[in-house]
PDB file of C-alpha atoms and ligand atoms in Angstrom:
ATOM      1  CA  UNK A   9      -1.161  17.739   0.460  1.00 41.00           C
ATOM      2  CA  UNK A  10      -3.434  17.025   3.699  1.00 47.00           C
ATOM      3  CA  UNK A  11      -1.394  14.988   6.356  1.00 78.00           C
ATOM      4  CA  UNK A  12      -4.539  15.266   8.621  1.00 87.00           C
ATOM      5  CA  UNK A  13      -5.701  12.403  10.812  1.00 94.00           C
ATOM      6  CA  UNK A  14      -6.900   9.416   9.595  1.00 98.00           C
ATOM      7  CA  UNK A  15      -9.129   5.928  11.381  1.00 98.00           C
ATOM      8  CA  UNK A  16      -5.398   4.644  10.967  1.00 98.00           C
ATOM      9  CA  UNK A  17      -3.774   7.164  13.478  1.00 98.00           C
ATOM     10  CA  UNK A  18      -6.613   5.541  15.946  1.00 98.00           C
ATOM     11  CA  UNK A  19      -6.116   2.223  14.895  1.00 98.00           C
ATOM     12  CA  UNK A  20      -1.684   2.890  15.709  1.00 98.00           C
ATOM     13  CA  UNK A  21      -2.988   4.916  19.037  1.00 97.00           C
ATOM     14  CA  UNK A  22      -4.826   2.193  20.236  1.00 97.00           C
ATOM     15  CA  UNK A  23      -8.019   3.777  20.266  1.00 97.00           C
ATOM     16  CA  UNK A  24     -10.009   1.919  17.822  1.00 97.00           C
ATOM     17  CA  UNK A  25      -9.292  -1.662  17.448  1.00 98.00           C
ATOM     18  CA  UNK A  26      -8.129  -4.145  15.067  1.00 98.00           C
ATOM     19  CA  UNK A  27      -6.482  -7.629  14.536  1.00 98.00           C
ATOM     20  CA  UNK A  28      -3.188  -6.692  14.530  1.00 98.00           C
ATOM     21  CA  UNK A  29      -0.417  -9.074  12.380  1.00 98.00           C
ATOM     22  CA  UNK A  30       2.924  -6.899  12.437  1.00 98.00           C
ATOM     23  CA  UNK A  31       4.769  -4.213  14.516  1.00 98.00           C
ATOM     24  CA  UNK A  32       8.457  -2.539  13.982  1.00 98.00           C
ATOM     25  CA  UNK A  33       9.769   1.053  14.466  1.00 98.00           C
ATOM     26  CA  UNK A  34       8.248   1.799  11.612  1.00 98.00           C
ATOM     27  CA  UNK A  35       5.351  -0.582  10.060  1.00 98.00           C
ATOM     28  CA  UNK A  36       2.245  -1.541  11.802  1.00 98.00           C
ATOM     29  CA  UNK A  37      -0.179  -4.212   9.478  1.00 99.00           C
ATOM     30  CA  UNK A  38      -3.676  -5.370  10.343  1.00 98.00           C
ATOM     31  CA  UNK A  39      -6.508  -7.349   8.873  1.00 98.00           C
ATOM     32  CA  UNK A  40      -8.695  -4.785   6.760  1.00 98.00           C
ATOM     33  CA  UNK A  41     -12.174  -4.563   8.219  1.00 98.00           C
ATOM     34  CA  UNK A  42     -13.761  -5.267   4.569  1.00 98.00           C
ATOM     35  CA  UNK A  43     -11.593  -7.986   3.141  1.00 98.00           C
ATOM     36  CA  UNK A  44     -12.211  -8.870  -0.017  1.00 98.00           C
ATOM     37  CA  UNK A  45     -10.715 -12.174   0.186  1.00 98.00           C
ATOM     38  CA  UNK A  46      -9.768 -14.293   3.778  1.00 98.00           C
ATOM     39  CA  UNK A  47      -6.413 -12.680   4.519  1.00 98.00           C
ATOM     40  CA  UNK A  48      -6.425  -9.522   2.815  1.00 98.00           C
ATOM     41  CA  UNK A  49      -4.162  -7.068   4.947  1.00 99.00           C
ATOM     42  CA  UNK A  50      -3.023  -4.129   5.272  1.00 98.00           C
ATOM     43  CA  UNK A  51       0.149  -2.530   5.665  1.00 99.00           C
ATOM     44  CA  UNK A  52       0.824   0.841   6.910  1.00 98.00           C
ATOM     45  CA  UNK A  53       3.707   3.313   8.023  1.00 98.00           C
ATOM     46  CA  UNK A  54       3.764   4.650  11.281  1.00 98.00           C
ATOM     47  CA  UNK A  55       4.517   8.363   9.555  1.00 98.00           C
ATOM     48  CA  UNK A  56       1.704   9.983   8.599  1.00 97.00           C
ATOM     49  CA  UNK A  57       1.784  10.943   5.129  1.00 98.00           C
ATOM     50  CA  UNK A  58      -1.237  10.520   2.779  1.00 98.00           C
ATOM     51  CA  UNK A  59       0.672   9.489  -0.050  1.00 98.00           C
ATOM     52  CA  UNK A  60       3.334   6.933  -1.160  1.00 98.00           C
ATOM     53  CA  UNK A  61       5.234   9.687  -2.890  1.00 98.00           C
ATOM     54  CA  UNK A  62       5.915  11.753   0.631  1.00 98.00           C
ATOM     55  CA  UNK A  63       7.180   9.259   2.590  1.00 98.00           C
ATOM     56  CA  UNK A  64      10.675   9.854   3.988  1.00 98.00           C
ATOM     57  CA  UNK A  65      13.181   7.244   3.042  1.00 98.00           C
ATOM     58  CA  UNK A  66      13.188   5.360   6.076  1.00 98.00           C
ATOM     59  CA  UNK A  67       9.770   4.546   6.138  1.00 98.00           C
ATOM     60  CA  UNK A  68      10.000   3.672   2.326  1.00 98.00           C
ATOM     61  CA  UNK A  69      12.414   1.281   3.524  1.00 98.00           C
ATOM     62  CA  UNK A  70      10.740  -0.024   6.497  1.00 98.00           C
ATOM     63  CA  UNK A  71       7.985  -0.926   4.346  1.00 98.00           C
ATOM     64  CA  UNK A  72       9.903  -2.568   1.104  1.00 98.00           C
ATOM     65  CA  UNK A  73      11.861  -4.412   3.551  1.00 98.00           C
ATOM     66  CA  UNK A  74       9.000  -6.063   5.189  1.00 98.00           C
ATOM     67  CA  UNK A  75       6.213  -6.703   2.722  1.00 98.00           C
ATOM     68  CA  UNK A  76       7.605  -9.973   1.209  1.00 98.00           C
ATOM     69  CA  UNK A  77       7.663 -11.314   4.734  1.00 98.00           C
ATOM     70  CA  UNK A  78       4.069 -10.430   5.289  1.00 98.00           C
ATOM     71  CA  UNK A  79       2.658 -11.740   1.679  1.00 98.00           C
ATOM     72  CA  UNK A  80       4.686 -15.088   2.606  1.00 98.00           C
ATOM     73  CA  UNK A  81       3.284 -15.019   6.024  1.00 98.00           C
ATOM     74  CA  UNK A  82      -0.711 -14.714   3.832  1.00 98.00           C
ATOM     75  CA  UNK A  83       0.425 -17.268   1.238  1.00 98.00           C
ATOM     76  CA  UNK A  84       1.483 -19.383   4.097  1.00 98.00           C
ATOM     77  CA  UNK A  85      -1.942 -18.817   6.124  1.00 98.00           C
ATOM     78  CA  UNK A  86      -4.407 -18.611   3.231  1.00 98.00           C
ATOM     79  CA  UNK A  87      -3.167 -21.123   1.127  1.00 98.00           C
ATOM     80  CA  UNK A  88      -3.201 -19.294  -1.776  1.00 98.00           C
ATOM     81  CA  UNK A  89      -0.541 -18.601  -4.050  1.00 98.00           C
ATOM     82  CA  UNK A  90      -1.251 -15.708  -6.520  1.00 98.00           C
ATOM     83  CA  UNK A  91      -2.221 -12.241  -4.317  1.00 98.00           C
ATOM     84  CA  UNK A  92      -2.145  -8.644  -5.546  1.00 98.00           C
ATOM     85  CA  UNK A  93      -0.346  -5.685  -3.685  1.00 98.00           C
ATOM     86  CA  UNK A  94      -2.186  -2.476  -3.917  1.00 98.00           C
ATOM     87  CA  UNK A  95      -1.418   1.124  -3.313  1.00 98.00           C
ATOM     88  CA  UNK A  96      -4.166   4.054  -4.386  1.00 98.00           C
ATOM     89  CA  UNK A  97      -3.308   7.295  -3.927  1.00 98.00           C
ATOM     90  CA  UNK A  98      -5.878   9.941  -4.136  1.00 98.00           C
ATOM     91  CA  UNK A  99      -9.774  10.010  -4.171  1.00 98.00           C
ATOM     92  CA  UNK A 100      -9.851   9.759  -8.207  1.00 98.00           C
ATOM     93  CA  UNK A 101      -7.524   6.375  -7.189  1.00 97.00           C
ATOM     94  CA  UNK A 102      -9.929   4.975  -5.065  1.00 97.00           C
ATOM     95  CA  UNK A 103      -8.066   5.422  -1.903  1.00 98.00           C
ATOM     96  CA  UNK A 104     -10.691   6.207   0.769  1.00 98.00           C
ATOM     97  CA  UNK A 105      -7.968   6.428   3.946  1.00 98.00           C
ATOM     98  CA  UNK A 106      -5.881   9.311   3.781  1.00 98.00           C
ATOM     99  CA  UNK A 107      -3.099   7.829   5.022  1.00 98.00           C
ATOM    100  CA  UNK A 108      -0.253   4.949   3.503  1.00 98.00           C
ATOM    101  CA  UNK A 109      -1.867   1.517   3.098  1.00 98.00           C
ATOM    102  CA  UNK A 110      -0.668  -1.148   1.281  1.00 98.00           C
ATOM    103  CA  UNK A 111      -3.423  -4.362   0.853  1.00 98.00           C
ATOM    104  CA  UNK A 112      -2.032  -7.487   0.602  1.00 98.00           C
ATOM    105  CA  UNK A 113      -5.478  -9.609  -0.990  1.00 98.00           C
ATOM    106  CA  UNK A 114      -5.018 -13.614  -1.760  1.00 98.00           C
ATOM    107  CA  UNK A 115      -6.912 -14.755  -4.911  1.00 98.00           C
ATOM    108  CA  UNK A 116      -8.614 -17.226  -3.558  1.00 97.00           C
ATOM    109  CA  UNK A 117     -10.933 -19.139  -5.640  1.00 96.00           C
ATOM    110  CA  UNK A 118     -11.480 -16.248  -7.483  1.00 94.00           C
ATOM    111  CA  UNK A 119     -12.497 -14.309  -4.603  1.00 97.00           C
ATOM    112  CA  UNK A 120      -9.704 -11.215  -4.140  1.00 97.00           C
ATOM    113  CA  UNK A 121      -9.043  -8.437  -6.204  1.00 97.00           C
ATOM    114  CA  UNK A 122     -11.010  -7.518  -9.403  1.00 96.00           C
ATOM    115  CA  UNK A 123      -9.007  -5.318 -11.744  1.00 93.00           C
ATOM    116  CA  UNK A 124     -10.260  -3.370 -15.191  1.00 94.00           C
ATOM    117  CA  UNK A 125      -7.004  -3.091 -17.328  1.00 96.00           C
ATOM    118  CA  UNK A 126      -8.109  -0.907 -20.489  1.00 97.00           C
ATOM    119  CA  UNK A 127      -4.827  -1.014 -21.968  1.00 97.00           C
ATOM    120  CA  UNK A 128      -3.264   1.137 -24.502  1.00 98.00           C
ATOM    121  CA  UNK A 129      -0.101   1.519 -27.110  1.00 98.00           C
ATOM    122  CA  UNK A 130       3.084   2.899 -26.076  1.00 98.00           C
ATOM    123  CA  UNK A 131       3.735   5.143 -28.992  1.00 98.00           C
ATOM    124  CA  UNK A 132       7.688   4.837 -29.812  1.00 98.00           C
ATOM    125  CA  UNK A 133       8.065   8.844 -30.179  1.00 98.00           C
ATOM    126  CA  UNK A 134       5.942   9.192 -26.895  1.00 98.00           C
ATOM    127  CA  UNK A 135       7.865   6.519 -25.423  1.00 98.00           C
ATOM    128  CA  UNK A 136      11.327   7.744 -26.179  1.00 98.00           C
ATOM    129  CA  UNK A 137      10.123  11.531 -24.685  1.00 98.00           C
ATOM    130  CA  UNK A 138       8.578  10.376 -21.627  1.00 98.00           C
ATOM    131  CA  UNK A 139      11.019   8.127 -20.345  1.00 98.00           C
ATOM    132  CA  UNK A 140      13.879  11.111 -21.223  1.00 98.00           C
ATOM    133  CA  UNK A 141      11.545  13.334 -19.007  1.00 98.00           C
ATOM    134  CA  UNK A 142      11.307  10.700 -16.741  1.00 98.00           C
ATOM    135  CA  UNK A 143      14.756  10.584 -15.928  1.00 98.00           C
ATOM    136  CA  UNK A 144      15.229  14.126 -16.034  1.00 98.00           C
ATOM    137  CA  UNK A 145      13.068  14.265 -13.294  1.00 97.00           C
ATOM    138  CA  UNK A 146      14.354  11.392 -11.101  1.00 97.00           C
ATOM    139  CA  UNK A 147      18.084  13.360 -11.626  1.00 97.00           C
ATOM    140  CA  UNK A 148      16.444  16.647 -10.065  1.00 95.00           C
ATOM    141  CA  UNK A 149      15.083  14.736  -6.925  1.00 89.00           C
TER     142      UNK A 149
HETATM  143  P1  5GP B  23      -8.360   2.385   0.249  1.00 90.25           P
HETATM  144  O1  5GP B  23      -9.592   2.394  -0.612  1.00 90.25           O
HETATM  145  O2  5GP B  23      -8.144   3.708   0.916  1.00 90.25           O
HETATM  146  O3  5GP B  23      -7.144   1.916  -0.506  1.00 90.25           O
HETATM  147  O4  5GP B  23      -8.613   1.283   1.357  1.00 90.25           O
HETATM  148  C1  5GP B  23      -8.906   1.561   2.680  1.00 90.25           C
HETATM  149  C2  5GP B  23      -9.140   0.234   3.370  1.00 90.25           C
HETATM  150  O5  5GP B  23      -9.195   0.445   4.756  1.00 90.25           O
HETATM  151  C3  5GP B  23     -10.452  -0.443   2.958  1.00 90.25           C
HETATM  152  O6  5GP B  23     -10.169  -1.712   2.380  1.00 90.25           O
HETATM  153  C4  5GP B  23     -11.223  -0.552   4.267  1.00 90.25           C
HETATM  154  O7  5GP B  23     -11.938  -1.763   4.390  1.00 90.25           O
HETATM  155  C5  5GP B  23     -10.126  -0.439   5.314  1.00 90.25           C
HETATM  156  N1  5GP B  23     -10.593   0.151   6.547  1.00 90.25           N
HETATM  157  C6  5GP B  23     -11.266   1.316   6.696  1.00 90.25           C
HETATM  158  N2  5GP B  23     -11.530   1.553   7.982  1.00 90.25           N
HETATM  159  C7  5GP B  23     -11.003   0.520   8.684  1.00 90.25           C
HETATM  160  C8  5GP B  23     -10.975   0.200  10.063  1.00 90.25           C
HETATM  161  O8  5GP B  23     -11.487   0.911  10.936  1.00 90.25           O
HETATM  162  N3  5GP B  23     -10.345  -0.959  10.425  1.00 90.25           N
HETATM  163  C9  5GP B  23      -9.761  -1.768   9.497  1.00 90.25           C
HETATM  164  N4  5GP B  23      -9.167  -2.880   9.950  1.00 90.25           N
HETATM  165  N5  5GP B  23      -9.779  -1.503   8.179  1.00 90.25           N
HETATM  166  C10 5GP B  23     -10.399  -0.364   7.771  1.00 90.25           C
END
């Protein structure tokens, strides 16, 4: 799993700017530079890790404990009142950053985040395996 550096390590360092919105020990948020709604921010870990899935605990934290404040803090700002929170992971997931980002995007009229949903059917048998895997799984880590 690369941990290399990212535009976000320059953006933490200082070296490349950016409209900064929040700061702890841990979490550092900004406006993204292609918003695809007024407001749309993102929110990353100070750790690098390239994916949600390696982040140590206290970031994970960090991060859960502060998002509702920051998507009250757009609601508040924007005016809007319906937003997505995305997280992609991996190229073939459309993350283009290497490194943790949450966005924060307002729907605002109808300008935001455009999603394709092809949705399937949870097969019962499937179902009942996956989720015992599942857990399986979660006991192990
Ligand atoms: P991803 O597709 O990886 O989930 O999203 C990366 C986001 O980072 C994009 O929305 C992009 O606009 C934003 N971004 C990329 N480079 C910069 C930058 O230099 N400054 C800011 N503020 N945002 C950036």
């Amino acid at each position: 799993m690369s941990q290399a550096t990212t535009i976000f390590d320059k953006i933490l360092s200082g070296e490349i700017p950016c409209h900064q919105v929040y700061e702890d020990d841990h979490v550092f948020a900004f406006l993204d530079i292609g918003p695809l709604s007024t407001g749309h921010t993102l929110v990353i870990p100070k750790e690098r890790k390239a994916h949600l899935h390696e982040l140590s605990e206290d970031s994970a934290a960090a991060l859960g404990r502060v998002l509702p404040r920051l998507c009250r803090a757009v609601l508040e700002v924007t005016g809007a009142s319906d937003y997505n929170v995305l997280q992609n992971n991996g190229a073939a997931a459309h993350q283009a950053v290497m490194h943790v980002h949450f966005h924060i995007i307002p729907k605002i009229h109808g300008a935001g985040l455009g999603i394709s949903w092809p949705a399937g059917n949870l097969d019962a048998a499937e179902g009942r395996d996956l989720a015992r895997r599942l857990t399986a799984a979660l006991e192990k880590s």
